[in-house]
Amino acid sequence: MLIDGEPAAALEEEATDFDFDLFVIGAGSGGVRASRFSANFGAKVGICELPYHPISSETIGGVGGTCVIRGCVPKKILVYGASFGGDLEDARNYGWELSEKIDFNWKKLLQKKTDEINRLNGIYKRLLSNAGVKLFEGEGKVVGPHEVEVTQVDGTKLSYSAKHILIATGGRAHLPDIPGKELGITSDEALSLEELPKRVVILGGGYIAVEFASIWQGMGSTVNLVFRKELPLRGFDDEMRAVVARNLEGRGINLHPRTNLTQLIKTEDGIKAVTDHGEELMADVVLFATGRVPNTKRLNLEAVGVELDSNGAIKVNEYSRTNIPSIWAVGDVTDRMNLTPVALMEGTCFAKTVFGAQESKPDYSNIPYAVFSIPPLSVVGLSEEQAIEQANGDVLVFTSTFNPMKNTISGRQEKTVMKLVVDAETDKVLGASMCGPDAPEIMQGIAVALKCGATKAQFDSTVGIHPSSAEEFVTMRSVTRTVAAAKPRTSL
């Protein structure tokens, strides 16, 4: 096996008396996956994680990490809870006789959410135990190329040597530097609020901002979403961004594009959020959804010589190896593609490469992902803008906008939009997008097709499931528009 052109064996230390073959700092999705798979390959593995708590800090965290405890899982539970509000409204036109006033019990849902993440925390611990991985509770840091130190809850320090060290500490919410920022909260606290806020101001236009806007609006809160760009979800397909914005407004969320917050002021009536346009938005809760930064500050990496980028992310090669041959990193701490399934992929590839004698590099092409707004957006492959930039020839764009069958009876005025981006010369489907009910469930199947290199002709020859929204992906026959590639053709 070759790593960076050199035999892997030549890069290893001639030492056999390490305490562990692998020690992992961080027991989130990537760290747990890497440790379990490495142990299954026969490695002796240790892993450390901070004590469990739903709201993280520099000294508390929990096995399962951000996704399980204070990210994807609890957020999706709240999205489900918020979705019932619209469903109950729609149910009346389907014959359900409901009283005009329908109460929502936030505390009940919050307790159910907490029970579930407690359960998952226990499951992750059992997964490690069943794989033979030794779990340490405490804060880990690197003190040498082959040595880690774990500070336990009581303050005692343990030191262990390891042939390989893997950093998988994820990321932390970033707070804007504005006066009164201490009055705001991050997504950690948002998932554990004791009371449902009646008025919310959210700063940010990414995943977290859009998702919490949908959650709180669906539960009856008044929501103001403040973001700096013309549209939310920077980096996504522009046409689909516009669809999401239209849906957010249609659901009653107040959008403030091209706007930033300049300060927060505590008043008797709540928190006054002042914008750079001079607006004053009153809120019970102000959520900062202004991005995340790699969690590397307390790891002692620079002292050991591990290279970081300007944002604090660990620099790694295509095998997730740092400039120190015995130290590796996966997941959000590397700031490559910050998604839980990607961290799982990186952890799997690491274990195969280092302990499974299978040279494996993560493949970042055609990774599907979703924004769990209400309704959700899901995509795979290239956006129209990316396709135009990268394609050698013309790009064909196919779109379908329609009222989902469910809405024809309920009367809800909310269109589903689907899109395929195709290379005109090869007929290969370069990207797919959907905003509408069940978009993530549908897009997972589309992702398999794109991973296999499907052409538009193959989409067209596939029989649809009727009646369903998903069948629209195989019935888009007419080109919506043809766009010339940004790069000129060349024979070189």
Tab-separated table of C-alpha atoms in Angstrom:
chain	number	residue	atom	x	y	z
A	1	MET	CA	0.000	0.000	0.000
A	2	LEU	CA	1.255	3.474	-0.884
A	3	ILE	CA	0.529	6.672	0.992
A	4	ASP	CA	1.816	9.856	-0.651
A	5	GLY	CA	3.933	7.698	-2.926
A	6	GLU	CA	5.775	5.956	-0.084
A	7	PRO	CA	5.198	2.456	1.284
A	8	ALA	CA	3.071	2.752	4.427
A	9	ALA	CA	5.376	0.452	6.358
A	10	ALA	CA	8.319	2.785	5.734
A	11	LEU	CA	6.464	5.636	7.390
A	12	GLU	CA	5.732	3.783	10.637
A	13	GLU	CA	7.833	3.967	13.777
A	14	GLU	CA	9.821	0.876	14.607
A	15	ALA	CA	8.104	0.456	17.953
A	16	THR	CA	5.816	-2.221	19.330
A	17	ASP	CA	5.361	-1.170	22.964
A	18	PHE	CA	2.676	1.491	22.502
A	19	ASP	CA	-0.283	1.432	24.885
A	20	PHE	CA	-2.619	1.581	21.885
A	21	ASP	CA	-2.400	1.067	18.152
A	22	LEU	CA	-4.832	3.977	17.825
A	23	PHE	CA	-6.001	6.666	20.218
A	24	VAL	CA	-8.902	8.857	19.085
A	25	ILE	CA	-9.676	12.261	20.562
A	26	GLY	CA	-13.388	12.932	20.027
A	27	ALA	CA	-16.229	10.402	20.080
A	28	GLY	CA	-18.585	11.972	17.576
A	29	SER	CA	-19.685	10.352	14.335
A	30	GLY	CA	-16.248	10.287	12.688
A	31	GLY	CA	-14.303	9.282	15.771
A	32	VAL	CA	-16.664	6.476	16.766
A	33	ARG	CA	-16.749	5.090	13.221
A	34	ALA	CA	-12.954	5.175	12.867
A	35	SER	CA	-12.368	3.573	16.260
A	36	ARG	CA	-14.924	0.792	15.777
A	37	PHE	CA	-13.738	-0.125	12.294
A	38	SER	CA	-10.088	0.011	13.362
A	39	ALA	CA	-10.859	-2.308	16.271
A	40	ASN	CA	-12.680	-4.669	13.895
A	41	PHE	CA	-9.457	-4.819	11.866
A	42	GLY	CA	-7.638	-5.995	15.003
A	43	ALA	CA	-6.255	-2.716	16.345
A	44	LYS	CA	-6.083	-1.939	20.046
A	45	VAL	CA	-8.061	1.300	20.301
A	46	GLY	CA	-8.653	3.939	22.951
A	47	ILE	CA	-10.952	6.939	22.614
A	48	CYS	CA	-11.720	9.908	24.848
A	49	GLU	CA	-14.671	12.259	24.990
A	50	LEU	CA	-15.832	15.049	27.282
A	51	PRO	CA	-18.578	14.379	29.875
A	52	TYR	CA	-22.093	14.297	28.457
A	53	HIS	CA	-24.345	17.354	28.339
A	54	PRO	CA	-26.887	18.523	25.730
A	55	ILE	CA	-25.229	21.964	25.572
A	56	SER	CA	-21.530	21.778	24.740
A	57	SER	CA	-18.624	23.870	25.971
A	58	GLU	CA	-14.869	23.491	26.105
A	59	THR	CA	-15.280	21.051	29.005
A	60	ILE	CA	-18.533	19.166	28.273
A	61	GLY	CA	-19.694	17.246	25.211
A	62	GLY	CA	-20.654	13.585	25.156
A	63	VAL	CA	-20.304	10.357	23.188
A	64	GLY	CA	-22.205	10.751	19.931
A	65	GLY	CA	-20.953	14.268	19.323
A	66	THR	CA	-22.724	17.201	17.737
A	67	CYS	CA	-24.935	15.262	15.331
A	68	VAL	CA	-26.446	12.910	17.879
A	69	ILE	CA	-26.646	15.150	20.925
A	70	ARG	CA	-27.065	18.738	19.702
A	71	GLY	CA	-27.308	18.635	15.934
A	72	CYS	CA	-28.934	16.550	13.217
A	73	VAL	CA	-30.932	14.154	15.398
A	74	PRO	CA	-32.600	16.528	17.895
A	75	LYS	CA	-33.087	19.104	15.137
A	76	LYS	CA	-34.919	16.571	12.955
A	77	ILE	CA	-37.129	15.650	15.914
A	78	LEU	CA	-38.086	19.320	16.271
A	79	VAL	CA	-38.677	19.581	12.508
A	80	TYR	CA	-41.096	16.660	12.737
A	81	GLY	CA	-42.809	18.356	15.656
A	82	ALA	CA	-43.109	21.665	13.812
A	83	SER	CA	-44.395	19.997	10.624
A	84	PHE	CA	-47.539	18.782	12.357
A	85	GLY	CA	-48.753	22.389	12.648
A	86	GLY	CA	-49.123	22.725	8.884
A	87	ASP	CA	-50.402	19.167	8.549
A	88	LEU	CA	-53.173	19.847	11.059
A	89	GLU	CA	-54.183	22.958	9.120
A	90	ASP	CA	-54.258	20.942	5.895
A	91	ALA	CA	-56.205	18.103	7.528
A	92	ARG	CA	-59.401	20.160	7.767
A	93	ASN	CA	-59.866	20.069	3.984
A	94	TYR	CA	-59.391	16.316	4.121
A	95	GLY	CA	-62.426	15.935	6.338
A	96	TRP	CA	-60.834	16.019	9.771
A	97	GLU	CA	-63.015	18.029	12.152
A	98	LEU	CA	-60.568	19.886	14.373
A	99	SER	CA	-61.257	22.599	16.889
A	100	GLU	CA	-60.101	26.071	15.962
A	101	LYS	CA	-57.601	26.194	18.825
A	102	ILE	CA	-54.908	23.514	18.844
A	103	ASP	CA	-52.437	23.667	21.709
A	104	PHE	CA	-48.760	22.792	21.422
A	105	ASN	CA	-46.840	21.510	24.462
A	106	TRP	CA	-43.193	22.472	23.960
A	107	LYS	CA	-42.036	20.933	27.232
A	108	LYS	CA	-43.444	17.529	26.262
A	109	LEU	CA	-41.593	17.523	22.937
A	110	LEU	CA	-38.429	18.776	24.628
A	111	GLN	CA	-38.535	15.904	27.107
A	112	LYS	CA	-39.108	13.377	24.311
A	113	LYS	CA	-36.125	14.852	22.444
A	114	THR	CA	-33.939	14.660	25.556
A	115	ASP	CA	-34.982	11.063	26.209
A	116	GLU	CA	-34.009	10.129	22.664
A	117	ILE	CA	-30.556	11.717	22.722
A	118	ASN	CA	-29.924	10.110	26.130
A	119	ARG	CA	-30.832	6.765	24.571
A	120	LEU	CA	-28.537	7.333	21.598
A	121	ASN	CA	-25.677	8.402	23.857
A	122	GLY	CA	-25.987	5.026	25.582
A	123	ILE	CA	-26.154	3.173	22.270
A	124	TYR	CA	-22.950	4.816	21.041
A	125	LYS	CA	-21.176	3.841	24.260
A	126	ARG	CA	-22.320	0.234	23.791
A	127	LEU	CA	-21.147	0.259	20.171
A	128	LEU	CA	-17.668	1.206	21.343
A	129	SER	CA	-17.700	-1.342	24.144
A	130	ASN	CA	-18.928	-4.148	21.887
A	131	ALA	CA	-16.143	-3.369	19.420
A	132	GLY	CA	-13.551	-3.628	22.207
A	133	VAL	CA	-12.709	0.083	22.206
A	134	LYS	CA	-11.592	1.508	25.559
A	135	LEU	CA	-13.512	4.713	26.363
A	136	PHE	CA	-12.066	7.436	28.598
A	137	GLU	CA	-14.173	10.325	29.882
A	138	GLY	CA	-12.235	13.537	29.905
A	139	GLU	CA	-10.506	16.159	27.792
A	140	GLY	CA	-7.806	14.866	25.474
A	141	LYS	CA	-4.863	16.690	24.000
A	142	VAL	CA	-1.794	15.732	22.008
A	143	VAL	CA	1.520	16.058	23.858
A	144	GLY	CA	3.746	14.313	21.332
A	145	PRO	CA	3.635	12.536	17.960
A	146	HIS	CA	2.737	9.330	19.780
A	147	GLU	CA	1.404	10.559	23.118
A	148	VAL	CA	-1.938	11.849	24.361
A	149	GLU	CA	-2.973	13.210	27.730
A	150	VAL	CA	-6.491	12.833	29.099
A	151	THR	CA	-7.641	15.110	31.923
A	152	GLN	CA	-10.403	13.292	33.784
A	153	VAL	CA	-13.448	14.888	35.396
A	154	ASP	CA	-11.725	14.985	38.812
A	155	GLY	CA	-8.703	16.754	37.334
A	156	THR	CA	-6.326	13.801	37.320
A	157	LYS	CA	-4.257	13.353	34.174
A	158	LEU	CA	-3.649	10.111	32.328
A	159	SER	CA	-0.970	9.693	29.682
A	160	TYR	CA	-1.016	7.080	26.910
A	161	SER	CA	1.205	6.276	23.981
A	162	ALA	CA	-0.269	5.339	20.610
A	163	LYS	CA	1.154	4.274	17.273
A	164	HIS	CA	-1.472	6.472	15.591
A	165	ILE	CA	-3.471	9.412	16.929
A	166	LEU	CA	-6.726	10.502	15.280
A	167	ILE	CA	-8.293	13.913	15.940
A	168	ALA	CA	-12.086	13.966	15.512
A	169	THR	CA	-13.213	16.835	17.716
A	170	GLY	CA	-15.622	18.466	15.239
A	171	GLY	CA	-16.541	22.136	15.348
A	172	ARG	CA	-18.128	24.779	17.556
A	173	ALA	CA	-20.621	27.558	16.894
A	174	HIS	CA	-19.080	30.894	15.942
A	175	LEU	CA	-20.434	34.065	17.565
A	176	PRO	CA	-20.326	37.434	15.796
A	177	ASP	CA	-18.355	40.119	17.562
A	178	ILE	CA	-21.106	42.662	18.197
A	179	PRO	CA	-22.120	44.557	21.355
A	180	GLY	CA	-24.541	42.501	23.420
A	181	LYS	CA	-23.589	39.185	21.836
A	182	GLU	CA	-23.837	37.522	25.267
A	183	LEU	CA	-27.623	37.996	25.018
A	184	GLY	CA	-27.782	35.663	22.012
A	185	ILE	CA	-27.729	31.883	21.872
A	186	THR	CA	-26.371	29.215	19.499
A	187	SER	CA	-28.046	26.107	18.121
A	188	ASP	CA	-26.895	24.189	21.234
A	189	GLU	CA	-29.105	26.252	23.518
A	190	ALA	CA	-31.856	26.505	20.904
A	191	LEU	CA	-32.378	22.752	21.119
A	192	SER	CA	-32.801	22.883	24.893
A	193	LEU	CA	-34.791	26.053	25.642
A	194	GLU	CA	-36.997	25.663	28.685
A	195	GLU	CA	-39.727	27.834	27.162
A	196	LEU	CA	-40.874	28.159	23.560
A	197	PRO	CA	-40.092	31.747	22.490
A	198	LYS	CA	-42.966	33.801	21.103
A	199	ARG	CA	-40.641	36.129	19.142
A	200	VAL	CA	-37.382	35.047	17.513
A	201	VAL	CA	-34.670	36.852	15.583
A	202	ILE	CA	-32.206	34.633	13.716
A	203	LEU	CA	-28.945	35.949	12.288
A	204	GLY	CA	-27.625	33.824	9.428
A	205	GLY	CA	-28.673	32.374	6.099
A	206	GLY	CA	-27.263	28.855	6.187
A	207	TYR	CA	-28.625	25.419	7.110
A	208	ILE	CA	-29.058	26.095	10.807
A	209	ALA	CA	-30.698	29.496	10.375
A	210	VAL	CA	-33.213	28.308	7.789
A	211	GLU	CA	-34.049	25.132	9.693
A	212	PHE	CA	-34.673	26.871	13.021
A	213	ALA	CA	-36.733	29.533	11.274
A	214	SER	CA	-38.996	26.739	9.989
A	215	ILE	CA	-39.077	24.978	13.362
A	216	TRP	CA	-40.081	28.001	15.407
A	217	GLN	CA	-42.552	29.310	12.839
A	218	GLY	CA	-44.174	25.880	12.673
A	219	MET	CA	-44.614	25.958	16.443
A	220	GLY	CA	-46.321	29.339	16.363
A	221	SER	CA	-43.461	31.777	16.999
A	222	THR	CA	-43.006	35.042	15.115
A	223	VAL	CA	-39.697	34.717	13.253
A	224	ASN	CA	-37.426	37.357	11.722
A	225	LEU	CA	-34.599	35.887	9.612
A	226	VAL	CA	-31.700	38.296	9.043
A	227	PHE	CA	-28.979	37.464	6.498
A	228	ARG	CA	-26.335	39.332	4.540
A	229	LYS	CA	-26.907	38.011	1.011
A	230	GLU	CA	-29.780	38.548	-1.402
A	231	LEU	CA	-30.996	34.979	-0.777
A	232	PRO	CA	-30.463	32.427	2.012
A	233	LEU	CA	-28.347	29.256	1.589
A	234	ARG	CA	-25.266	30.683	-0.097
A	235	GLY	CA	-23.498	28.020	-2.157
A	236	PHE	CA	-26.674	26.221	-3.198
A	237	ASP	CA	-28.263	26.438	-6.648
A	238	ASP	CA	-29.539	30.021	-7.021
A	239	GLU	CA	-32.886	28.993	-8.468
A	240	MET	CA	-33.525	26.625	-5.568
A	241	ARG	CA	-32.429	29.277	-3.056
A	242	ALA	CA	-35.151	31.526	-4.435
A	243	VAL	CA	-37.692	28.712	-4.029
A	244	VAL	CA	-36.716	28.235	-0.382
A	245	ALA	CA	-36.978	31.988	0.274
A	246	ARG	CA	-40.434	32.074	-1.306
A	247	ASN	CA	-41.571	29.132	0.808
A	248	LEU	CA	-40.221	30.649	4.017
A	249	GLU	CA	-42.141	33.857	3.330
A	250	GLY	CA	-45.217	31.874	2.342
A	251	ARG	CA	-45.137	30.160	5.719
A	252	GLY	CA	-45.068	33.546	7.473
A	253	ILE	CA	-41.362	34.041	8.198
A	254	ASN	CA	-40.150	37.646	7.893
A	255	LEU	CA	-37.038	37.788	5.698
A	256	HIS	CA	-34.451	40.583	5.994
A	257	PRO	CA	-31.987	40.113	3.105
A	258	ARG	CA	-28.835	42.216	2.711
A	259	THR	CA	-29.027	42.925	6.445
A	260	ASN	CA	-26.805	42.393	9.471
A	261	LEU	CA	-27.214	42.903	13.211
A	262	THR	CA	-25.106	45.620	14.808
A	263	GLN	CA	-26.001	45.150	18.477
A	264	LEU	CA	-28.314	43.478	20.975
A	265	ILE	CA	-29.844	45.465	23.834
A	266	LYS	CA	-31.635	44.025	26.866
A	267	THR	CA	-34.944	45.775	27.593
A	268	GLU	CA	-37.956	45.205	29.826
A	269	ASP	CA	-39.825	43.886	26.786
A	270	GLY	CA	-37.136	41.430	25.738
A	271	ILE	CA	-34.068	41.718	23.517
A	272	LYS	CA	-33.835	44.555	21.002
A	273	ALA	CA	-31.890	43.477	17.904
A	274	VAL	CA	-30.676	46.486	15.953
A	275	THR	CA	-29.900	46.069	12.242
A	276	ASP	CA	-27.463	47.969	10.060
A	277	HIS	CA	-30.505	49.557	8.386
A	278	GLY	CA	-31.654	51.044	11.675
A	279	GLU	CA	-34.496	48.564	12.231
A	280	GLU	CA	-35.238	47.444	15.769
A	281	LEU	CA	-36.529	43.880	16.024
A	282	MET	CA	-37.873	42.764	19.404
A	283	ALA	CA	-37.280	39.170	20.445
A	284	ASP	CA	-37.461	36.750	23.326
A	285	VAL	CA	-34.581	34.799	21.768
A	286	VAL	CA	-31.852	35.840	19.318
A	287	LEU	CA	-30.164	32.897	17.608
A	288	PHE	CA	-26.708	33.315	16.116
A	289	ALA	CA	-26.411	30.882	13.211
A	290	THR	CA	-23.293	32.503	11.809
A	291	GLY	CA	-21.188	29.458	11.053
A	292	ARG	CA	-18.966	27.039	12.934
A	293	VAL	CA	-15.218	26.854	13.521
A	294	PRO	CA	-12.990	23.768	13.954
A	295	ASN	CA	-12.598	22.677	17.558
A	296	THR	CA	-8.779	22.736	17.814
A	297	LYS	CA	-7.968	25.476	20.317
A	298	ARG	CA	-7.252	23.241	23.330
A	299	LEU	CA	-5.618	20.281	21.579
A	300	ASN	CA	-1.987	21.519	21.807
A	301	LEU	CA	-1.543	20.731	18.112
A	302	GLU	CA	0.677	23.658	17.175
A	303	ALA	CA	3.098	22.816	19.974
A	304	VAL	CA	3.448	19.332	18.505
A	305	GLY	CA	3.925	20.756	15.013
A	306	VAL	CA	0.585	19.862	13.409
A	307	GLU	CA	-0.241	22.402	10.684
A	308	LEU	CA	-3.511	24.333	10.904
A	309	ASP	CA	-5.078	26.692	8.400
A	310	SER	CA	-6.034	30.308	9.137
A	311	ASN	CA	-9.435	29.182	10.454
A	312	GLY	CA	-7.922	26.678	12.874
A	313	ALA	CA	-8.779	23.624	10.762
A	314	ILE	CA	-6.308	20.743	10.701
A	315	LYS	CA	-4.566	20.431	7.349
A	316	VAL	CA	-4.653	16.868	6.025
A	317	ASN	CA	-3.810	15.091	2.788
A	318	GLU	CA	-6.229	13.008	0.726
A	319	TYR	CA	-5.890	10.137	3.229
A	320	SER	CA	-6.724	12.385	6.231
A	321	ARG	CA	-3.087	12.411	7.372
A	322	THR	CA	-1.492	15.523	8.849
A	323	ASN	CA	2.080	16.675	8.284
A	324	ILE	CA	3.011	14.572	11.345
A	325	PRO	CA	2.916	10.980	9.974
A	326	SER	CA	1.443	9.447	13.143
A	327	ILE	CA	-1.348	12.032	13.527
A	328	TRP	CA	-4.546	12.005	11.459
A	329	ALA	CA	-7.824	13.940	11.465
A	330	VAL	CA	-11.365	13.405	10.149
A	331	GLY	CA	-14.671	15.237	10.226
A	332	ASP	CA	-15.516	18.899	10.754
A	333	VAL	CA	-12.196	19.585	12.495
A	334	THR	CA	-10.598	19.405	9.020
A	335	ASP	CA	-13.204	21.742	7.479
A	336	ARG	CA	-13.471	19.800	4.223
A	337	MET	CA	-17.149	18.952	3.734
A	338	ASN	CA	-18.854	19.344	7.089
A	339	LEU	CA	-21.576	16.706	7.044
A	340	THR	CA	-22.077	13.760	9.397
A	341	PRO	CA	-22.148	11.087	6.649
A	342	VAL	CA	-18.929	12.574	5.244
A	343	ALA	CA	-17.246	12.229	8.648
A	344	LEU	CA	-18.411	8.607	8.678
A	345	MET	CA	-16.905	8.082	5.221
A	346	GLU	CA	-13.622	9.683	6.260
A	347	GLY	CA	-13.478	7.556	9.411
A	348	THR	CA	-14.126	4.398	7.410
A	349	CYS	CA	-11.426	5.257	4.854
A	350	PHE	CA	-8.955	6.014	7.640
A	351	ALA	CA	-9.524	2.616	9.282
A	352	LYS	CA	-9.231	0.760	5.982
A	353	THR	CA	-6.047	2.610	5.030
A	354	VAL	CA	-4.212	2.346	8.338
A	355	PHE	CA	-5.411	-0.974	9.744
A	356	GLY	CA	-7.256	-2.771	6.957
A	357	ALA	CA	-4.508	-2.873	4.300
A	358	GLN	CA	-6.966	-1.217	1.904
A	359	GLU	CA	-5.754	2.067	0.477
A	360	SER	CA	-8.876	4.247	0.683
A	361	LYS	CA	-9.454	7.919	-0.060
A	362	PRO	CA	-12.756	9.678	0.676
A	363	ASP	CA	-14.745	10.406	-2.486
A	364	TYR	CA	-16.436	13.799	-2.269
A	365	SER	CA	-18.207	13.608	-5.622
A	366	ASN	CA	-21.992	13.385	-5.802
A	367	ILE	CA	-22.579	13.619	-2.051
A	368	PRO	CA	-26.292	14.226	-1.409
A	369	TYR	CA	-27.399	16.574	1.355
A	370	ALA	CA	-30.512	18.263	2.613
A	371	VAL	CA	-31.709	21.385	4.354
A	372	PHE	CA	-34.581	20.391	6.639
A	373	SER	CA	-36.602	23.509	6.160
A	374	ILE	CA	-40.378	23.099	5.878
A	375	PRO	CA	-40.686	21.938	3.130
A	376	PRO	CA	-37.119	20.607	2.752
A	377	LEU	CA	-34.525	21.192	0.056
A	378	SER	CA	-32.268	18.359	-1.082
A	379	VAL	CA	-29.542	18.248	-3.715
A	380	VAL	CA	-26.868	16.010	-5.206
A	381	GLY	CA	-24.137	16.799	-7.679
A	382	LEU	CA	-23.544	20.181	-9.278
A	383	SER	CA	-25.709	23.265	-9.068
A	384	GLU	CA	-26.526	25.002	-12.335
A	385	GLU	CA	-23.863	27.619	-11.588
A	386	GLN	CA	-21.221	24.979	-10.849
A	387	ALA	CA	-22.121	22.998	-13.958
A	388	ILE	CA	-21.785	26.055	-16.184
A	389	GLU	CA	-18.395	26.785	-14.649
A	390	GLN	CA	-17.056	23.226	-14.876
A	391	ALA	CA	-18.596	21.770	-18.031
A	392	ASN	CA	-16.644	21.777	-21.299
A	393	GLY	CA	-19.761	22.211	-23.411
A	394	ASP	CA	-23.326	23.433	-23.180
A	395	VAL	CA	-25.464	22.668	-20.140
A	396	LEU	CA	-29.098	21.605	-20.423
A	397	VAL	CA	-31.416	22.550	-17.569
A	398	PHE	CA	-34.685	20.680	-17.004
A	399	THR	CA	-37.149	21.968	-14.410
A	400	SER	CA	-40.595	21.038	-13.169
A	401	THR	CA	-42.771	23.237	-10.950
A	402	PHE	CA	-46.071	21.819	-9.777
A	403	ASN	CA	-48.567	21.712	-6.967
A	404	PRO	CA	-48.117	18.453	-5.033
A	405	MET	CA	-51.193	16.246	-5.090
A	406	LYS	CA	-51.678	16.661	-1.339
A	407	ASN	CA	-51.949	20.438	-1.779
A	408	THR	CA	-54.697	20.238	-4.406
A	409	ILE	CA	-57.158	19.160	-1.705
A	410	SER	CA	-55.680	20.990	1.288
A	411	GLY	CA	-55.531	24.237	-0.653
A	412	ARG	CA	-51.998	25.051	0.457
A	413	GLN	CA	-50.337	27.299	-2.128
A	414	GLU	CA	-46.808	25.925	-2.068
A	415	LYS	CA	-45.144	24.618	-5.206
A	416	THR	CA	-42.684	21.747	-5.402
A	417	VAL	CA	-39.721	22.454	-7.694
A	418	MET	CA	-37.416	19.853	-9.257
A	419	LYS	CA	-34.359	20.376	-11.397
A	420	LEU	CA	-31.888	18.325	-13.435
A	421	VAL	CA	-28.650	19.727	-14.842
A	422	VAL	CA	-27.299	17.760	-17.805
A	423	ASP	CA	-24.115	17.856	-19.883
A	424	ALA	CA	-25.364	18.438	-23.436
A	425	GLU	CA	-22.483	16.576	-25.082
A	426	THR	CA	-22.399	13.407	-22.953
A	427	ASP	CA	-26.056	13.424	-21.759
A	428	LYS	CA	-24.721	12.743	-18.254
A	429	VAL	CA	-26.801	14.109	-15.379
A	430	LEU	CA	-24.485	16.432	-13.463
A	431	GLY	CA	-26.816	17.528	-10.686
A	432	ALA	CA	-30.304	17.187	-9.259
A	433	SER	CA	-32.250	19.410	-6.861
A	434	MET	CA	-35.668	19.284	-5.249
A	435	CYS	CA	-37.548	21.531	-2.854
A	436	GLY	CA	-40.770	19.995	-1.604
A	437	PRO	CA	-42.222	17.320	0.686
A	438	ASP	CA	-40.043	14.193	1.020
A	439	ALA	CA	-37.193	15.741	-0.983
A	440	PRO	CA	-34.401	14.105	1.111
A	441	GLU	CA	-36.020	10.655	0.859
A	442	ILE	CA	-36.308	11.006	-2.918
A	443	MET	CA	-32.846	12.477	-3.411
A	444	GLN	CA	-31.124	9.552	-1.719
A	445	GLY	CA	-32.243	7.336	-4.577
A	446	ILE	CA	-31.293	9.932	-7.190
A	447	ALA	CA	-27.820	10.066	-5.611
A	448	VAL	CA	-27.293	6.380	-6.382
A	449	ALA	CA	-28.096	7.058	-10.031
A	450	LEU	CA	-25.639	9.953	-10.238
A	451	LYS	CA	-22.960	7.911	-8.478
A	452	CYS	CA	-23.408	5.325	-11.224
A	453	GLY	CA	-23.017	7.990	-13.930
A	454	ALA	CA	-26.632	7.983	-15.121
A	455	THR	CA	-27.587	9.800	-18.310
A	456	LYS	CA	-30.716	11.811	-18.989
A	457	ALA	CA	-31.795	9.103	-21.443
A	458	GLN	CA	-31.645	6.557	-18.620
A	459	PHE	CA	-33.749	8.811	-16.416
A	460	ASP	CA	-36.254	9.135	-19.278
A	461	SER	CA	-36.408	5.371	-19.810
A	462	THR	CA	-37.163	4.687	-16.140
A	463	VAL	CA	-40.803	3.983	-15.329
A	464	GLY	CA	-42.225	6.371	-12.759
A	465	ILE	CA	-44.160	5.533	-9.603
A	466	HIS	CA	-47.638	7.014	-10.015
A	467	PRO	CA	-49.049	9.050	-8.425
A	468	SER	CA	-45.976	10.457	-6.712
A	469	SER	CA	-43.872	13.585	-6.798
A	470	ALA	CA	-40.777	11.482	-7.399
A	471	GLU	CA	-41.989	10.422	-10.858
A	472	GLU	CA	-41.395	13.960	-12.102
A	473	PHE	CA	-37.676	13.196	-12.136
A	474	VAL	CA	-38.227	10.646	-14.923
A	475	THR	CA	-40.808	12.613	-16.920
A	476	MET	CA	-39.012	15.931	-17.516
A	477	ARG	CA	-38.769	15.696	-21.301
A	478	SER	CA	-38.533	19.319	-22.428
A	479	VAL	CA	-35.415	21.432	-21.956
A	480	THR	CA	-36.189	24.521	-19.884
A	481	ARG	CA	-33.058	26.299	-21.091
A	482	THR	CA	-29.674	25.680	-22.680
A	483	VAL	CA	-26.730	27.536	-21.187
A	484	ALA	CA	-23.365	27.932	-22.895
A	485	ALA	CA	-20.422	26.768	-20.810
A	486	ALA	CA	-18.287	29.436	-19.206
A	487	LYS	CA	-15.097	27.851	-20.520
A	488	PRO	CA	-14.469	27.925	-24.280
A	489	ARG	CA	-13.994	24.650	-26.107
A	490	THR	CA	-10.386	23.735	-26.815
A	491	SER	CA	-8.685	20.991	-28.756
A	492	LEU	CA	-5.646	21.046	-26.474
